[in-house]
Amino acid sequence: MPSQNSRLNFQADELKFRQIIVLNDRAQINKFVTCTLKPGFNELVLKNLPSCLIHDSLRVEGKGNAKIHDFNFKNELVLDEESELEHMEKIAELKNVMKQNASKLNELEDRKGILKRRLKSMNLIVAQIGPGIMKTQEREQTIEVNEVTFSNIDKFFDAYNQKAVALTDERRAIDIDIAKTKLTIQEARIEKNGHINCKNSNRLEKNVYITLEADAETLIELDLIYYVHSASWTPSYDIRVDIKNSKMNLSYFGKISQHTGEDWVDAPLVLSTAKPSVKGKIPDLGLLDVRLFEKRRCVQNISHRTASGVFDPFWTDYRPCAAAPPQELGVGEDSRSLDVVVASEVTQSALSTEFKILREATIPNSTDEHKVTIGIVNLNPQLVHQTVPSKNSSAFLTASAINTSDLAFLAGQASIYLDNAFIAKTYLKDVSPGERFDCSLGVDTGIRIEYKPAKKYHQQAGFINKQSTNVTEQTIVIKNTRANAPILITMKHHIPRSVDEKIKVNLITPTATPFNAGEESNNEVVLPSEGAKLNSLNNLEWTVKVAQNSSQTLLIKYTIDHPKDEKIEFQEKF
């Protein structure tokens, strides 16, 4: 067997990308290199791999007439003599700057001291003028005070003022120069220390050594596959709704962020929903003992309650977590039309979904997000009006659609456009193919809701067990000011639910269909029909059709019976 040895060196950032799979918190990088091996053993060195590389993820594959014996990953110190010489020259230059400015600073401090002493001497002279005259008078020496005397005094003080102002201005200028000089010295010291640290620190370089054996000179293709941190992607959407034509255009994007230390140039991208960081181990189940309850003081410690609010039998501090708000069902639609602009290939597996972007992309190394298109889906939504007048006297428009594409919509931010005008941002939940989703389009100003003051009155009945009856009448007027088409609108309103057998609630009008748990569990959602029904929270959902340029009045009436001497209270829970 030939024994000739050769060594080939490659810079990792110069290798081409075969594929990049971006996950929610990392990325799998697949690079390849084509090279010619000589007979015998060959060593390939791939230098300067990204610093955020996950060591255990590294693997090597190849094609060609050769054998891979082994590969080793090494963190190696890099000594750059040219860079070290540049640091030394810069350090010497900065030291000279500091020395020159130190001399300048000493000179400025000396000038400042001289000015300070001159000002002090002048102030002493001025301070002695008055006392000098008084002493002369005490010695009975006469001084003739006339206009000449005052003129000389004025001239003296004018000269003093001019000189004092000049000296003060000069001292202030020197103070400014001193501050600038000190700042220059400080900046030079910081920069010098930075170059000293760079010169003294040895850079670590991540390198891979691969040993291959070839029987003859041959051309091979080698793949290097590894994971890196500091890369992620999130879904986002642009949802455009055309009310006139009842059309919805959903643009599905993947926003990629990476600061791995290298640019991804012309890279084939795959966006994956796999989560390798999530542990897949089945949780252990311990032994659950039951014992007699021992009365003791309850100590509040919420750390002993599970995240879902489930009771831990070994602790007495149990407070149930608030229930999640119920999700309201949407309505049906005509889903005959399907138009998908494919920008990715979708691959489903047991644990994840992958979107292979059909066009190569360049994602530079930065903290900015870069958007790639996964797909564009055209849907036929059903536009639905809903109102909760006791909370808000507005009619809200909702587009309800079924995902008739093969794309799984992942939870993410969505920008909503109504008739090409941006109206709001919302959050889209996970939507599987064939599943319905709702998109709020905001308030429809063409629908007006009048919530009139409730009429309430009190009655008494019974001879032995006297009962009190509270009667509530609520009038709601819905007006459709649009001239083009009628609307179907669902009005939601409270109907109190009794939690005490002594309290009876009776809905007088409208006649409502009672809640049916079996129907609620059915996944088939149909277009709401006219009529009234009670939902799982005992709230009234009254759907009516209002013709164009017309109005409709809804009357809700219910009674509450309770013992005469008892008071009732209302509590709203979510």
Coordinates of N, CA and C in Angstrom, one line a residue, residues 84-294:
E84 N 0.8 41.0 16.3 CA 1.5 41.4 17.6 C 2.4 42.6 17.3
L85 N 3.0 42.7 16.2 CA 3.9 43.8 15.9 C 3.1 45.1 15.7
E86 N 1.9 45.0 15.1 CA 1.0 46.1 15.0 C 0.6 46.6 16.4
H87 N 0.3 45.7 17.3 CA -0.1 46.1 18.6 C 1.0 46.8 19.4
M88 N 2.3 46.3 19.2 CA 3.4 46.9 19.9 C 3.7 48.3 19.3
E89 N 3.6 48.5 18.0 CA 3.8 49.8 17.4 C 2.7 50.8 17.9
K90 N 1.5 50.3 18.0 CA 0.4 51.2 18.5 C 0.6 51.5 20.0
I91 N 1.1 50.6 20.8 CA 1.3 50.8 22.2 C 2.4 51.9 22.4
A92 N 3.4 51.8 21.6 CA 4.5 52.8 21.7 C 4.0 54.2 21.3
E93 N 3.2 54.2 20.2 CA 2.6 55.5 19.8 C 1.7 56.1 20.9
L94 N 0.9 55.3 21.5 CA 0.0 55.8 22.6 C 0.8 56.2 23.8
K95 N 1.9 55.5 24.1 CA 2.7 55.9 25.2 C 3.3 57.3 25.0
N96 N 3.7 57.6 23.7 CA 4.3 58.9 23.4 C 3.3 60.0 23.5
V97 N 2.0 59.7 23.1 CA 0.9 60.6 23.2 C 0.7 61.0 24.7
M98 N 0.7 59.9 25.5 CA 0.5 60.1 27.0 C 1.6 61.0 27.6
K99 N 2.9 60.8 27.1 CA 4.0 61.5 27.6 C 3.9 63.0 27.3
Q100 N 3.6 63.2 26.0 CA 3.5 64.6 25.5 C 2.4 65.4 26.2
N101 N 1.3 64.7 26.4 CA 0.1 65.4 27.1 C 0.4 65.6 28.6
A102 N 1.2 64.7 29.2 CA 1.6 64.8 30.6 C 2.4 66.1 30.8
S103 N 3.4 66.3 29.8 CA 4.2 67.6 29.9 C 3.3 68.8 29.7
K104 N 2.4 68.7 28.7 CA 1.5 69.8 28.5 C 0.6 70.1 29.7
L105 N 0.2 69.0 30.4 CA -0.6 69.2 31.6 C 0.2 69.9 32.7
N106 N 1.4 69.6 32.9 CA 2.3 70.2 33.9 C 2.4 71.7 33.6
E107 N 2.6 72.0 32.3 CA 2.8 73.4 31.9 C 1.5 74.2 32.2
L108 N 0.4 73.6 31.9 CA -0.9 74.3 32.1 C -1.2 74.5 33.6
E109 N -0.8 73.5 34.4 CA -1.0 73.6 35.9 C -0.1 74.8 36.4
D110 N 1.1 74.9 35.9 CA 2.0 76.0 36.3 C 1.4 77.4 36.0
R111 N 0.9 77.5 34.7 CA 0.3 78.8 34.3 C -0.9 79.1 35.2
K112 N -1.7 78.1 35.5 CA -2.8 78.3 36.3 C -2.4 78.8 37.7
G113 N -1.3 78.3 38.3 CA -0.9 78.7 39.6 C -0.4 80.1 39.6
I114 N 0.3 80.6 38.5 CA 0.8 81.9 38.4 C -0.4 82.9 38.3
L115 N -1.4 82.6 37.5 CA -2.6 83.4 37.4 C -3.3 83.5 38.7
K116 N -3.4 82.4 39.4 CA -4.1 82.4 40.7 C -3.4 83.3 41.7
R117 N -2.0 83.3 41.7 CA -1.3 84.2 42.6 C -1.4 85.6 42.3
R118 N -1.4 86.0 40.9 CA -1.6 87.4 40.5 C -2.9 87.9 40.9
L119 N -4.0 87.1 40.7 CA -5.3 87.5 41.2 C -5.4 87.8 42.7
K120 N -4.7 86.9 43.4 CA -4.7 87.0 44.9 C -4.0 88.3 45.3
S121 N -2.9 88.6 44.7 CA -2.1 89.8 45.0 C -3.0 91.1 44.7
M122 N -3.6 91.1 43.5 CA -4.4 92.3 43.2 C -5.6 92.4 44.1
N123 N -6.2 91.4 44.6 CA -7.3 91.5 45.5 C -6.8 92.0 46.9
L124 N -5.6 91.6 47.3 CA -5.1 92.1 48.5 C -4.8 93.6 48.5
I125 N -4.3 94.1 47.3 CA -4.1 95.6 47.2 C -5.4 96.3 47.3
V126 N -6.4 95.8 46.6 CA -7.7 96.5 46.6 C -8.3 96.5 48.1
A127 N -8.1 95.4 48.8 CA -8.6 95.3 50.1 C -8.0 96.2 51.1
Q128 N -6.7 96.6 50.8 CA -6.0 97.5 51.7 C -6.2 99.0 51.5
I129 N -6.9 99.4 50.4 CA -7.1 100.8 50.1 C -7.9 101.5 51.2
G130 N -9.1 100.9 51.5 CA -10.0 101.5 52.5 C -9.3 101.6 53.9
P131 N -8.8 100.5 54.4 CA -8.1 100.6 55.8 C -7.0 101.5 55.8
G132 N -6.2 101.7 54.7 CA -5.1 102.6 54.6 C -5.5 104.1 54.9
I133 N -6.6 104.4 54.2 CA -7.1 105.8 54.4 C -7.5 106.0 55.8
M134 N -8.2 105.1 56.5 CA -8.6 105.2 57.8 C -7.5 105.4 58.8
K135 N -6.4 104.6 58.6 CA -5.2 104.8 59.4 C -4.6 106.1 59.3
T136 N -4.6 106.7 58.1 CA -4.0 108.0 57.9 C -4.8 109.0 58.7
Q137 N -6.1 108.9 58.6 CA -6.9 109.9 59.4 C -6.7 109.7 60.9
E138 N -6.5 108.5 61.4 CA -6.3 108.3 62.8 C -5.0 109.0 63.2
R139 N -4.0 109.1 62.3 CA -2.7 109.7 62.6 C -2.8 111.2 62.4
E140 N -4.0 111.8 62.2 CA -4.3 113.2 62.1 C -3.5 113.8 60.9
Q141 N -3.3 112.9 59.8 CA -2.8 113.4 58.6 C -3.9 113.8 57.7
T142 N -3.8 114.9 57.1 CA -4.9 115.4 56.3 C -4.7 114.9 54.8
I143 N -5.8 114.5 54.2 CA -5.8 114.1 52.8 C -6.8 114.9 52.1
E144 N -6.4 115.6 51.1 CA -7.3 116.4 50.4 C -8.1 115.5 49.4
V145 N -9.4 115.5 49.5 CA -10.2 114.7 48.7 C -11.0 115.6 47.7
N146 N -10.7 115.5 46.5 CA -11.3 116.3 45.5 C -11.6 115.5 44.2
E147 N -12.0 116.2 43.1 CA -12.4 115.5 41.9 C -11.2 114.7 41.4
V148 N -10.0 115.2 41.5 CA -8.8 114.5 41.0 C -8.6 113.1 41.8
T149 N -8.9 113.2 43.1 CA -8.8 112.0 43.9 C -9.7 110.9 43.4
F150 N -11.0 111.4 43.2 CA -12.0 110.4 42.8 C -11.7 109.9 41.4
S151 N -11.2 110.8 40.5 CA -10.9 110.4 39.2 C -9.8 109.3 39.2
N152 N -8.8 109.5 40.0 CA -7.7 108.5 40.1 C -8.2 107.2 40.7
I153 N -9.1 107.3 41.7 CA -9.7 106.0 42.2 C -10.5 105.3 41.1
D154 N -11.3 106.0 40.3 CA -12.0 105.4 39.2 C -11.1 104.8 38.2
K155 N -10.0 105.4 37.9 CA -9.1 104.9 36.9 C -8.5 103.6 37.5
F156 N -8.2 103.6 38.8 CA -7.6 102.5 39.4 C -8.5 101.3 39.3
F157 N -9.8 101.5 39.7 CA -10.7 100.4 39.7 C -11.0 99.9 38.3
D158 N -11.1 100.8 37.3 CA -11.3 100.4 35.9 C -10.1 99.5 35.4
A159 N -8.9 99.9 35.8 CA -7.8 99.1 35.4 C -7.8 97.7 36.1
Y160 N -8.2 97.8 37.4 CA -8.3 96.5 38.1 C -9.3 95.6 37.5
N161 N -10.5 96.2 37.2 CA -11.6 95.3 36.6 C -11.1 94.7 35.3
Q162 N -10.5 95.5 34.4 CA -10.1 95.0 33.1 C -9.1 93.8 33.3
K163 N -8.1 94.1 34.2 CA -7.1 93.1 34.4 C -7.6 91.8 35.1
A164 N -8.5 92.0 36.1 CA -9.1 90.9 36.8 C -9.9 90.0 35.8
V165 N -10.7 90.7 34.9 CA -11.6 89.9 34.0 C -10.6 89.2 33.0
A166 N -9.6 89.8 32.5 CA -8.7 89.2 31.6 C -8.0 87.9 32.2
L167 N -7.6 88.1 33.5 CA -6.9 87.0 34.2 C -7.9 85.9 34.4
T168 N -9.1 86.2 34.8 CA -10.2 85.2 35.0 C -10.5 84.4 33.8
D169 N -10.6 85.2 32.6 CA -10.9 84.5 31.3 C -9.8 83.6 30.9
E170 N -8.5 84.0 31.2 CA -7.4 83.2 30.8 C -7.3 82.0 31.7
R171 N -7.7 82.1 33.0 CA -7.7 81.0 33.9 C -8.8 79.9 33.5
R172 N -10.0 80.4 33.0 CA -11.0 79.5 32.6 C -10.6 78.8 31.3
A173 N -9.9 79.5 30.4 CA -9.4 78.8 29.2 C -8.4 77.7 29.5
I174 N -7.5 78.0 30.5 CA -6.6 77.0 31.0 C -7.3 75.8 31.6
D175 N -8.3 76.1 32.4 CA -9.1 74.9 33.0 C -9.7 74.0 31.9
I176 N -10.2 74.7 30.8 CA -10.7 73.9 29.7 C -9.6 73.0 29.0
D177 N -8.4 73.7 28.8 CA -7.3 72.9 28.2 C -6.9 71.8 29.1
I178 N -6.9 72.0 30.4 CA -6.5 71.0 31.4 C -7.4 69.8 31.3
A179 N -8.8 70.1 31.2 CA -9.8 69.0 31.1 C -9.6 68.2 29.8
K180 N -9.4 68.9 28.7 CA -9.2 68.2 27.4 C -7.9 67.4 27.5
T181 N -6.9 67.9 28.1 CA -5.6 67.1 28.1 C -5.7 65.9 29.0
K182 N -6.4 66.0 30.1 CA -6.6 64.9 31.0 C -7.5 63.8 30.2
L183 N -8.5 64.2 29.5 CA -9.3 63.3 28.7 C -8.5 62.6 27.7
T184 N -7.6 63.3 27.0 CA -6.8 62.7 26.0 C -5.9 61.7 26.6
I185 N -5.3 62.0 27.8 CA -4.4 61.0 28.5 C -5.2 59.8 28.8
Q186 N -6.5 60.0 29.4 CA -7.3 58.8 29.8 C -7.7 57.9 28.6
E187 N -8.1 58.6 27.5 CA -8.5 57.8 26.3 C -7.2 57.0 25.8
A188 N -6.1 57.6 25.7 CA -4.9 57.0 25.3 C -4.5 55.8 26.2
R189 N -4.7 56.0 27.5 CA -4.4 54.9 28.5 C -5.4 53.7 28.2
I190 N -6.7 54.0 28.0 CA -7.6 52.9 27.8 C -7.3 52.2 26.5
E191 N -7.0 52.9 25.5 CA -6.7 52.3 24.2 C -5.4 51.5 24.3
K192 N -4.4 52.0 25.0 CA -3.1 51.3 25.2 C -3.4 50.0 25.9
N193 N -4.2 50.0 27.0 CA -4.5 48.8 27.8 C -5.2 47.8 26.9
G194 N -6.1 48.2 26.0 CA -6.8 47.3 25.1 C -5.8 46.6 24.2
H195 N -4.8 47.4 23.6 CA -3.8 46.7 22.7 C -2.9 45.8 23.5
I196 N -2.6 46.2 24.8 CA -1.8 45.3 25.6 C -2.5 43.9 25.8
N197 N -3.8 44.0 26.1 CA -4.6 42.8 26.3 C -4.7 41.9 25.1
C198 N -4.9 42.6 23.9 CA -4.9 41.9 22.7 C -3.6 41.2 22.4
K199 N -2.5 41.9 22.6 CA -1.2 41.4 22.4 C -0.9 40.2 23.3
N200 N -1.3 40.3 24.5 CA -1.0 39.2 25.5 C -2.0 38.0 25.4
S201 N -3.2 38.2 24.8 CA -4.1 37.1 24.7 C -3.9 36.3 23.4
N202 N -3.9 35.0 23.5 CA -3.8 34.1 22.4 C -5.2 33.7 21.9
R203 N -5.4 33.9 20.6 CA -6.7 33.6 20.0 C -6.9 32.1 19.9
L204 N -8.1 31.6 20.3 CA -8.4 30.2 20.1 C -9.1 30.0 18.8
E205 N -8.6 29.0 18.1 CA -9.2 28.7 16.8 C -9.7 27.3 16.8
K206 N -10.9 27.1 16.3 CA -11.5 25.7 16.2 C -11.2 25.1 14.9
N207 N -10.5 24.0 15.0 CA -10.0 23.3 13.7 C -10.4 21.9 13.8
V208 N -10.6 21.3 12.6 CA -10.9 19.9 12.4 C -9.9 19.2 11.6
Y209 N -9.3 18.1 12.1 CA -8.3 17.3 11.3 C -8.9 16.0 10.9
I210 N -8.9 15.7 9.6 CA -9.5 14.5 9.0 C -8.4 13.7 8.3
T211 N -8.3 12.5 8.7 CA -7.3 11.6 8.0 C -8.1 10.7 7.1
L212 N -7.6 10.7 5.8 CA -8.2 9.8 4.8 C -7.1 9.0 4.1
E213 N -7.5 7.9 3.5 CA -6.5 7.0 2.8 C -7.1 6.7 1.4
A214 N -6.2 6.9 0.4 CA -6.5 6.7 -1.0 C -5.5 5.7 -1.6
D215 N -6.0 4.8 -2.4 CA -5.1 3.8 -3.1 C -4.5 4.5 -4.3
A216 N -5.1 5.4 -4.8 CA -4.6 6.1 -6.0 C -5.1 7.6 -5.9
E217 N -4.5 8.4 -6.8 CA -5.0 9.8 -6.9 C -6.5 9.8 -7.2
T218 N -7.3 10.5 -6.4 CA -8.7 10.5 -6.6 C -9.4 11.8 -6.2
L219 N -10.5 12.0 -6.8 CA -11.3 13.2 -6.5 C -12.4 12.8 -5.5
I220 N -12.5 13.5 -4.4 CA -13.5 13.2 -3.4 C -14.3 14.5 -3.0
E221 N -15.5 14.2 -2.4 CA -16.3 15.3 -1.9 C -16.6 15.0 -0.5
L222 N -16.3 16.0 0.4 CA -16.4 15.7 1.8 C -17.4 16.7 2.4
D223 N -18.3 16.2 3.3 CA -19.3 17.0 3.9 C -18.9 17.1 5.4
L224 N -19.0 18.3 5.9 CA -18.8 18.6 7.3 C -20.2 19.1 7.9
I225 N -20.7 18.4 8.9 CA -22.0 18.7 9.4 C -21.9 19.0 10.9
Y226 N -22.5 20.1 11.4 CA -22.4 20.5 12.8 C -23.5 21.4 13.1
Y227 N -23.8 21.6 14.4 CA -24.8 22.5 14.9 C -24.1 23.7 15.5
V228 N -24.8 24.9 15.4 CA -24.3 26.1 16.0 C -25.4 26.7 16.8
H229 N -25.0 27.4 17.9 CA -26.0 28.2 18.6 C -26.1 29.6 17.9
S230 N -26.9 30.5 18.6 CA -27.0 31.9 18.1 C -27.7 31.9 16.7
A231 N -28.6 31.0 16.5 CA -29.4 31.1 15.2 C -30.8 30.6 15.6
S232 N -31.8 31.2 14.9 CA -33.2 30.9 15.2 C -34.1 31.4 14.1
W233 N -35.4 30.9 14.1 CA -36.4 31.5 13.2 C -37.7 31.5 13.9
T234 N -38.6 32.4 13.5 CA -39.9 32.5 14.0 C -40.9 32.7 12.8
P235 N -42.1 32.2 12.8 CA -43.0 32.5 11.7 C -43.7 33.9 11.9
S236 N -44.0 34.4 10.8 CA -44.8 35.7 10.8 C -45.7 35.7 9.5
Y237 N -46.7 36.5 9.6 CA -47.7 36.5 8.5 C -48.1 37.9 8.1
D238 N -48.5 38.1 6.9 CA -49.2 39.2 6.4 C -50.5 38.7 5.9
I239 N -51.6 39.2 6.5 CA -53.0 38.7 6.2 C -53.7 39.9 5.6
R240 N -54.1 39.7 4.3 CA -54.8 40.8 3.6 C -56.2 40.3 3.2
V241 N -57.2 41.1 3.7 CA -58.6 40.7 3.5 C -59.3 41.8 2.6
D242 N -59.9 41.2 1.5 CA -60.7 42.1 0.6 C -62.2 41.8 0.9
I243 N -62.8 42.8 1.6 CA -64.2 42.6 2.0 C -65.1 42.5 0.9
K244 N -65.0 43.4 -0.2 CA -65.9 43.4 -1.3 C -66.0 42.1 -2.0
N245 N -64.8 41.4 -2.2 CA -64.8 40.1 -2.9 C -64.7 38.9 -2.0
S246 N -64.7 39.2 -0.6 CA -64.6 38.1 0.4 C -63.4 37.2 0.1
K247 N -62.3 37.8 0.0 CA -61.0 37.1 -0.3 C -60.0 37.4 0.8
M248 N -59.2 36.4 1.1 CA -58.1 36.5 2.1 C -56.9 36.0 1.5
N249 N -55.8 36.8 1.5 CA -54.5 36.5 1.1 C -53.6 36.4 2.3
L250 N -53.0 35.2 2.5 CA -52.1 35.0 3.7 C -50.7 34.7 3.2
S251 N -49.8 35.6 3.5 CA -48.4 35.4 3.1 C -47.7 34.9 4.4
Y252 N -47.0 33.7 4.2 CA -46.4 33.0 5.3 C -44.9 33.2 5.2
F253 N -44.3 33.8 6.2 CA -42.9 34.1 6.2 C -42.2 33.4 7.4
G254 N -40.9 33.2 7.2 CA -40.0 32.8 8.3 C -39.0 33.9 8.5
K255 N -38.9 34.4 9.7 CA -38.0 35.4 10.1 C -36.8 34.8 10.7
I256 N -35.6 34.9 10.1 CA -34.4 34.2 10.5 C -33.4 35.2 11.1
S257 N -32.9 34.9 12.3 CA -31.9 35.7 12.9 C -30.7 34.8 13.2
Q258 N -29.5 35.3 12.9 CA -28.3 34.5 13.1 C -27.1 35.5 13.4
H259 N -26.4 35.2 14.5 CA -25.1 35.9 14.7 C -24.1 34.9 15.1
T260 N -23.8 33.9 14.2 CA -23.0 32.8 14.5 C -21.5 33.1 14.2
G261 N -21.2 34.3 13.7 CA -19.8 34.7 13.4 C -19.4 34.5 11.9
E262 N -20.3 34.0 11.1 CA -20.0 33.9 9.7 C -21.3 34.2 8.9
D263 N -21.1 34.7 7.7 CA -22.2 35.0 6.8 C -22.7 33.8 6.1
W264 N -24.0 33.6 6.0 CA -24.6 32.5 5.2 C -24.9 33.0 3.8
V265 N -24.0 32.8 2.9 CA -24.0 33.3 1.5 C -24.5 32.2 0.6
D266 N -25.6 32.6 -0.2 CA -26.2 31.6 -1.2 C -26.4 30.3 -0.5
A267 N -27.1 30.2 0.6 CA -27.3 29.0 1.3 C -28.7 28.4 1.0
P268 N -28.8 27.1 0.7 CA -30.1 26.4 0.7 C -30.6 26.3 2.1
L269 N -31.8 26.9 2.4 CA -32.3 26.9 3.7 C -33.5 25.9 3.9
V270 N -33.5 25.4 5.1 CA -34.7 24.6 5.6 C -35.1 25.1 6.9
L271 N -36.3 25.4 7.1 CA -36.8 25.9 8.4 C -37.5 24.7 9.1
S272 N -37.1 24.3 10.2 CA -37.6 23.1 10.9 C -38.3 23.5 12.2
T273 N -39.3 22.7 12.6 CA -40.0 22.9 13.9 C -39.5 22.0 14.9
A274 N -38.5 21.2 14.6 CA -37.9 20.2 15.6 C -37.3 21.0 16.7
K275 N -37.4 20.3 17.9 CA -36.8 21.0 19.1 C -35.9 20.0 19.8
P276 N -34.6 19.9 19.3 CA -33.7 18.9 19.9 C -33.3 19.3 21.4
S277 N -33.5 20.5 21.8 CA -33.2 20.9 23.1 C -34.2 20.4 24.2
V278 N -35.4 20.0 23.7 CA -36.4 19.6 24.6 C -36.1 18.1 25.0
K279 N -36.1 17.8 26.3 CA -35.8 16.4 26.7 C -37.0 15.5 26.4
G280 N -36.7 14.3 25.8 CA -37.7 13.4 25.4 C -37.9 12.3 26.4
K281 N -37.4 12.4 27.6 CA -37.5 11.4 28.6 C -38.9 11.4 29.2
I282 N -39.5 10.2 29.3 CA -40.8 10.1 30.0 C -40.6 10.3 31.5
P283 N -41.4 11.2 32.1 CA -41.2 11.5 33.5 C -41.5 10.2 34.4
D284 N -40.7 10.2 35.5 CA -40.9 9.0 36.5 C -42.1 9.3 37.3
L285 N -42.7 8.2 37.7 CA -43.9 8.3 38.6 C -43.6 7.6 39.9
G286 N -43.6 8.3 41.0 CA -43.2 7.8 42.3 C -44.4 7.1 43.0
L287 N -44.2 6.7 44.2 CA -45.2 6.1 45.0 C -46.1 7.1 45.7
L288 N -47.4 7.0 45.6 CA -48.3 8.0 46.2 C -49.0 7.3 47.4
D289 N -48.6 7.8 48.6 CA -49.2 7.4 49.8 C -50.4 8.2 50.2
V290 N -51.3 7.5 50.9 CA -52.5 8.2 51.4 C -52.4 8.1 53.0
R291 N -52.7 9.2 53.6 CA -52.6 9.1 55.1 C -53.7 10.0 55.7
L292 N -53.9 9.8 57.0 CA -54.9 10.6 57.7 C -54.5 12.1 57.7
F293 N -55.5 13.0 57.5 CA -55.2 14.4 57.5 C -54.8 14.9 58.9
E294 N -53.7 15.5 59.0 CA -53.2 16.1 60.2 C -53.4 17.6 60.2

